[in-house]
mmCIF file of N, CA and C in Angstrom:
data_model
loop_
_atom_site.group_PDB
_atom_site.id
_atom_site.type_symbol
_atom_site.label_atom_id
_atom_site.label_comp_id
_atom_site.label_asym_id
_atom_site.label_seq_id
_atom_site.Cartn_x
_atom_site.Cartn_y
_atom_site.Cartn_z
ATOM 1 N N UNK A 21 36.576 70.645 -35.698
ATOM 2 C CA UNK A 21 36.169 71.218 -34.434
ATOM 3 C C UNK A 21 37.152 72.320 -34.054
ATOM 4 N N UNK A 22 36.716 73.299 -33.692
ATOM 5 C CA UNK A 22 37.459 74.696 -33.259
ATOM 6 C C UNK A 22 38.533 74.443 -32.061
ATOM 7 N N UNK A 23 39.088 74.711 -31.899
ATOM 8 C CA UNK A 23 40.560 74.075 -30.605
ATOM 9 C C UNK A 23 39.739 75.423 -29.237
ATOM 10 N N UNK A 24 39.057 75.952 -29.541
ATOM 11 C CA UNK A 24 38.641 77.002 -28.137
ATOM 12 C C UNK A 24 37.190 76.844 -27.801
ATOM 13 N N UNK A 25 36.483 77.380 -27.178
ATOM 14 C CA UNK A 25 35.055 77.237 -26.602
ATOM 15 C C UNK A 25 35.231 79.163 -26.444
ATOM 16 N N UNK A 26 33.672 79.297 -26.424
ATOM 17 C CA UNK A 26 33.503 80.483 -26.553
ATOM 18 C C UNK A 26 32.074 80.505 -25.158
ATOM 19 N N UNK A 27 32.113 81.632 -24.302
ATOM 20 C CA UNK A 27 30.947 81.654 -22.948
ATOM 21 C C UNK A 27 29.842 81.128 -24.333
ATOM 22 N N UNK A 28 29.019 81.711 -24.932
ATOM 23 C CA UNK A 28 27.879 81.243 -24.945
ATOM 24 C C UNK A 28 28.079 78.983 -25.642
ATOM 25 N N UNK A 29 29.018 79.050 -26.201
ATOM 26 C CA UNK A 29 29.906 77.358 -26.369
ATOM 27 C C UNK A 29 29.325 76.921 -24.876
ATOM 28 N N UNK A 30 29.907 77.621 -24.085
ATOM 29 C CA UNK A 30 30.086 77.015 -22.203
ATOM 30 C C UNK A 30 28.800 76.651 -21.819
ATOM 31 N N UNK A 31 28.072 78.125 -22.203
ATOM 32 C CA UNK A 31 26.242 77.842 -21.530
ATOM 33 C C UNK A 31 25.544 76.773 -22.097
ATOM 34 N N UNK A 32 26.073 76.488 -23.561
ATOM 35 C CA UNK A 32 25.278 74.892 -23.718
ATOM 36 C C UNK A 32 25.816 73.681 -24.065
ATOM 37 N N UNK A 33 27.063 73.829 -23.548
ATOM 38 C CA UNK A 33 27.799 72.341 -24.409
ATOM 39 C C UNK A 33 27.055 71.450 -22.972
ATOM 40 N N UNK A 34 26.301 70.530 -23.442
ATOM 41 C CA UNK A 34 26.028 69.219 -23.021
ATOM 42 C C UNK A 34 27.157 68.564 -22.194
ATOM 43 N N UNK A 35 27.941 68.328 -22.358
ATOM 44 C CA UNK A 35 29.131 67.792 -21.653
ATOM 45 C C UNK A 35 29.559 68.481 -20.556
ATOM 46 N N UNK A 36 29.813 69.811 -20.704
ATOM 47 C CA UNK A 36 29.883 70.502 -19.366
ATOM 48 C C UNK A 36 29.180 70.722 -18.499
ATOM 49 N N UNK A 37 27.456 71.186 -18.591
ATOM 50 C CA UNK A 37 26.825 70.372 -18.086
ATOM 51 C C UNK A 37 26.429 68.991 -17.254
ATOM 52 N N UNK A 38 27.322 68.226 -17.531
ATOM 53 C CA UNK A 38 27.347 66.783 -17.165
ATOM 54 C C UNK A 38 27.822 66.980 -15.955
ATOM 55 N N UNK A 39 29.247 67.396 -16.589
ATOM 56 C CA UNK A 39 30.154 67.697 -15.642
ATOM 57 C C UNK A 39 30.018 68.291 -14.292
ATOM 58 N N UNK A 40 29.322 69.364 -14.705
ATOM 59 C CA UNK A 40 28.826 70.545 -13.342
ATOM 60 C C UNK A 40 28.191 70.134 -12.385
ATOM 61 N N UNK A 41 27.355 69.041 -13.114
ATOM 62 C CA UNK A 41 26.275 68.566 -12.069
ATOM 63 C C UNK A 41 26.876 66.877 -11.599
ATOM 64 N N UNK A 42 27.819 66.535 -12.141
ATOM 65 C CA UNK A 42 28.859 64.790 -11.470
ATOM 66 C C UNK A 42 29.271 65.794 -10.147
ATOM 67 N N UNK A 43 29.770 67.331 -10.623
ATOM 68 C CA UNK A 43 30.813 67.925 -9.336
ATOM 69 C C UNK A 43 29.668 68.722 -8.362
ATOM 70 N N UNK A 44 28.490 68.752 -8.499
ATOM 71 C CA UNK A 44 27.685 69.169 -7.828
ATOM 72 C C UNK A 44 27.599 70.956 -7.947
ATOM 73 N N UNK A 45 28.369 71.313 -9.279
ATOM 74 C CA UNK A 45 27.790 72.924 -9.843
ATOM 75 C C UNK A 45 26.766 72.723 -9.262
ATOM 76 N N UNK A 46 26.033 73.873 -9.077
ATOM 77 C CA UNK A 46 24.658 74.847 -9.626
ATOM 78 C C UNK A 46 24.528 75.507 -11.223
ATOM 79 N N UNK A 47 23.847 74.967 -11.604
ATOM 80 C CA UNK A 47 23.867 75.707 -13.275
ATOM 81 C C UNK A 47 23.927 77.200 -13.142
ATOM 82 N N UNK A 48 22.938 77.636 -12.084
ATOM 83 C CA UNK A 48 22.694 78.765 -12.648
ATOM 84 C C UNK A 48 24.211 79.739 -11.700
ATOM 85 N N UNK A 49 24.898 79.212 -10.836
ATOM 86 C CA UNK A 49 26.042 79.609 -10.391
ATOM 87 C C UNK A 49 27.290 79.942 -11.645
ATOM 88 N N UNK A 50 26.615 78.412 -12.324
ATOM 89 C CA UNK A 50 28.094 78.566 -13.267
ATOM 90 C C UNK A 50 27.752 79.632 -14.223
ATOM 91 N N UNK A 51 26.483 79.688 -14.590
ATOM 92 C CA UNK A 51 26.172 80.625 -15.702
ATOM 93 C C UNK A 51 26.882 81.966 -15.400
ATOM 94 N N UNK A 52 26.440 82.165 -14.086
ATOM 95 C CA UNK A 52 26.566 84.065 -13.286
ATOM 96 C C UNK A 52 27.634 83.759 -13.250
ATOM 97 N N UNK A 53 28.842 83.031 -13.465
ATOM 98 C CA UNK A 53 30.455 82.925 -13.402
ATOM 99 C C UNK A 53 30.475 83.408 -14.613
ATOM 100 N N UNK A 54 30.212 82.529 -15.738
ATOM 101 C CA UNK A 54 30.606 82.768 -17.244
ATOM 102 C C UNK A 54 29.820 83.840 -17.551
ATOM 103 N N UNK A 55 28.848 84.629 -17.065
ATOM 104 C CA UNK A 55 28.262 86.368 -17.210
ATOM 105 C C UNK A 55 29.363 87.206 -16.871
ATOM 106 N N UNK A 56 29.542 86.886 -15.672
ATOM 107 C CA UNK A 56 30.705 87.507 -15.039
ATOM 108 C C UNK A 56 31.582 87.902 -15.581
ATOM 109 N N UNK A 57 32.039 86.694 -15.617
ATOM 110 C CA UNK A 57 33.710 86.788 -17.104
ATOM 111 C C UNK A 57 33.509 87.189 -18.309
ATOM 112 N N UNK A 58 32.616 87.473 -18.823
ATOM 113 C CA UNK A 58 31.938 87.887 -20.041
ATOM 114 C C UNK A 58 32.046 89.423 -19.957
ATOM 115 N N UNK A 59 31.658 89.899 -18.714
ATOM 116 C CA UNK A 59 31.315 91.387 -18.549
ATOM 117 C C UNK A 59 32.676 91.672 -18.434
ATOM 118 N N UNK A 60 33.973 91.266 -17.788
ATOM 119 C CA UNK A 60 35.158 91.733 -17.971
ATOM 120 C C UNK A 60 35.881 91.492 -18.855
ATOM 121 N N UNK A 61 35.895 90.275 -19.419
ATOM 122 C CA UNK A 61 36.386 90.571 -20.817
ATOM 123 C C UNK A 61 35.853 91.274 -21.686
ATOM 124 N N UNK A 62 34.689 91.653 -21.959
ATOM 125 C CA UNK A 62 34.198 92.684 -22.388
ATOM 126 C C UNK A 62 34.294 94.279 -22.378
ATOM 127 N N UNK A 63 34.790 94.355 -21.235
ATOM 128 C CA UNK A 63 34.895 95.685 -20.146
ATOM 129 C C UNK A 63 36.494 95.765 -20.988
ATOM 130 N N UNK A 64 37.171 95.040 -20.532
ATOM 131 C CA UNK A 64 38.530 94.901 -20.721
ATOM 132 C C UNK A 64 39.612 95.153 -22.306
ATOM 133 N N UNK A 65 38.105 93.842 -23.155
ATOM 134 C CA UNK A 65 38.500 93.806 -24.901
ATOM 135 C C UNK A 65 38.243 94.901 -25.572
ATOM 136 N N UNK A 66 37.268 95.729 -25.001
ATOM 137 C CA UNK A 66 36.846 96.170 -25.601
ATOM 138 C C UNK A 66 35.894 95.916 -26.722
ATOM 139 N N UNK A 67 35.496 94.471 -27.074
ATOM 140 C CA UNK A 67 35.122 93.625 -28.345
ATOM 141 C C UNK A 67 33.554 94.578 -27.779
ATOM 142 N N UNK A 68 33.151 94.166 -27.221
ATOM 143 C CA UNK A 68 31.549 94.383 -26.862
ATOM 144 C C UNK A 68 30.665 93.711 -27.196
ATOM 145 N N UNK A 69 31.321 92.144 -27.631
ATOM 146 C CA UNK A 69 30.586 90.800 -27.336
ATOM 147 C C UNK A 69 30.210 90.077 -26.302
ATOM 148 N N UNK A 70 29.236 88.992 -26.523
ATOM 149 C CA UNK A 70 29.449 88.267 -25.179
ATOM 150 C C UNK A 70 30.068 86.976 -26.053
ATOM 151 N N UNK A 71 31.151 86.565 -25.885
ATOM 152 C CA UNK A 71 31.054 84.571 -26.492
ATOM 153 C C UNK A 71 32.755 84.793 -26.562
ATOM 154 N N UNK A 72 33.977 85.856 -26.122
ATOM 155 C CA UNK A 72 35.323 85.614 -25.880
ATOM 156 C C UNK A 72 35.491 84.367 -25.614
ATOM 157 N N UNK A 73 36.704 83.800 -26.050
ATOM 158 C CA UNK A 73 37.793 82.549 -25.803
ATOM 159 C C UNK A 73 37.676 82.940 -24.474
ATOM 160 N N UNK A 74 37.127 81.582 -23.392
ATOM 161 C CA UNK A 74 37.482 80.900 -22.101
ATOM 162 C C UNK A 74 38.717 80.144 -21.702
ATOM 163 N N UNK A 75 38.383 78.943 -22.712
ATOM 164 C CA UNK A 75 39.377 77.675 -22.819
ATOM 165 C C UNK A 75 39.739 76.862 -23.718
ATOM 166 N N UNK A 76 41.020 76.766 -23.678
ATOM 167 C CA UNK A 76 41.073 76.495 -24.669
ATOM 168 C C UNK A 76 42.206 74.712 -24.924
ATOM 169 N N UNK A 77 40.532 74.360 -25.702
ATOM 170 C CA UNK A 77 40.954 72.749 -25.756
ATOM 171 C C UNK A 77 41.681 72.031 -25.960
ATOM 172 N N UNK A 78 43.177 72.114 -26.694
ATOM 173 C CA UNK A 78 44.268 71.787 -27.005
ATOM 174 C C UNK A 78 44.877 71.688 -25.753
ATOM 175 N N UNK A 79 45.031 72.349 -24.240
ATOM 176 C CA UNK A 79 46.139 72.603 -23.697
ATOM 177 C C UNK A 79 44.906 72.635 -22.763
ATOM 178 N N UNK A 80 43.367 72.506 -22.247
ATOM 179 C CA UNK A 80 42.702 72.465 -21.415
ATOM 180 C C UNK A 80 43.332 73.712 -20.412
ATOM 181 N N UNK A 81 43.735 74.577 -20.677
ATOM 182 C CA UNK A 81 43.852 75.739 -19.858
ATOM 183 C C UNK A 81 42.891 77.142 -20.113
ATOM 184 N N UNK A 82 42.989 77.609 -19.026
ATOM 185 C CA UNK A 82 42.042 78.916 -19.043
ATOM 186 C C UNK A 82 43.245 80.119 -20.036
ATOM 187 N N UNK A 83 42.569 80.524 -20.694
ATOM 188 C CA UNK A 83 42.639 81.950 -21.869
ATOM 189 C C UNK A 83 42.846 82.974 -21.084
ATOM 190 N N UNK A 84 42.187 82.819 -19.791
ATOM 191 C CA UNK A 84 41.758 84.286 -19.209
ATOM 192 C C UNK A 84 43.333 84.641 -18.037
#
């Protein structure tokens, strides 16, 4: 298993999901978050992907 999650990882891991909705997310809130962050790391990397390192699972901290 990869030690990072990648935005489009985020939009369907099942588990986070779970999660969003135990803490009372809105899916489609969290999505327009992880678009969001997508468009500036993008803006930013220059990569001109969407699916950049978020978080990263070893150390459960944000990348960004």
């Amino acid at each position: 298993m990869p030690e990072t999650l990648t935005i489009t990882e985020m939009r369907s891991d099942p588990l986070i999901a779970l999660l969003n909705r135990a803490d009372g997310i809105d899916p489609r809130s969290f999505l327009k978050l992880l678009d969001g962050a997508a468009q500036k790391l993008n803006k930013h990397g220059g990569s001109g992907q969407v699916g950049p390192t978020l978080w990263h699972r070893s150390t459960g901290g944000s990348v960004i």
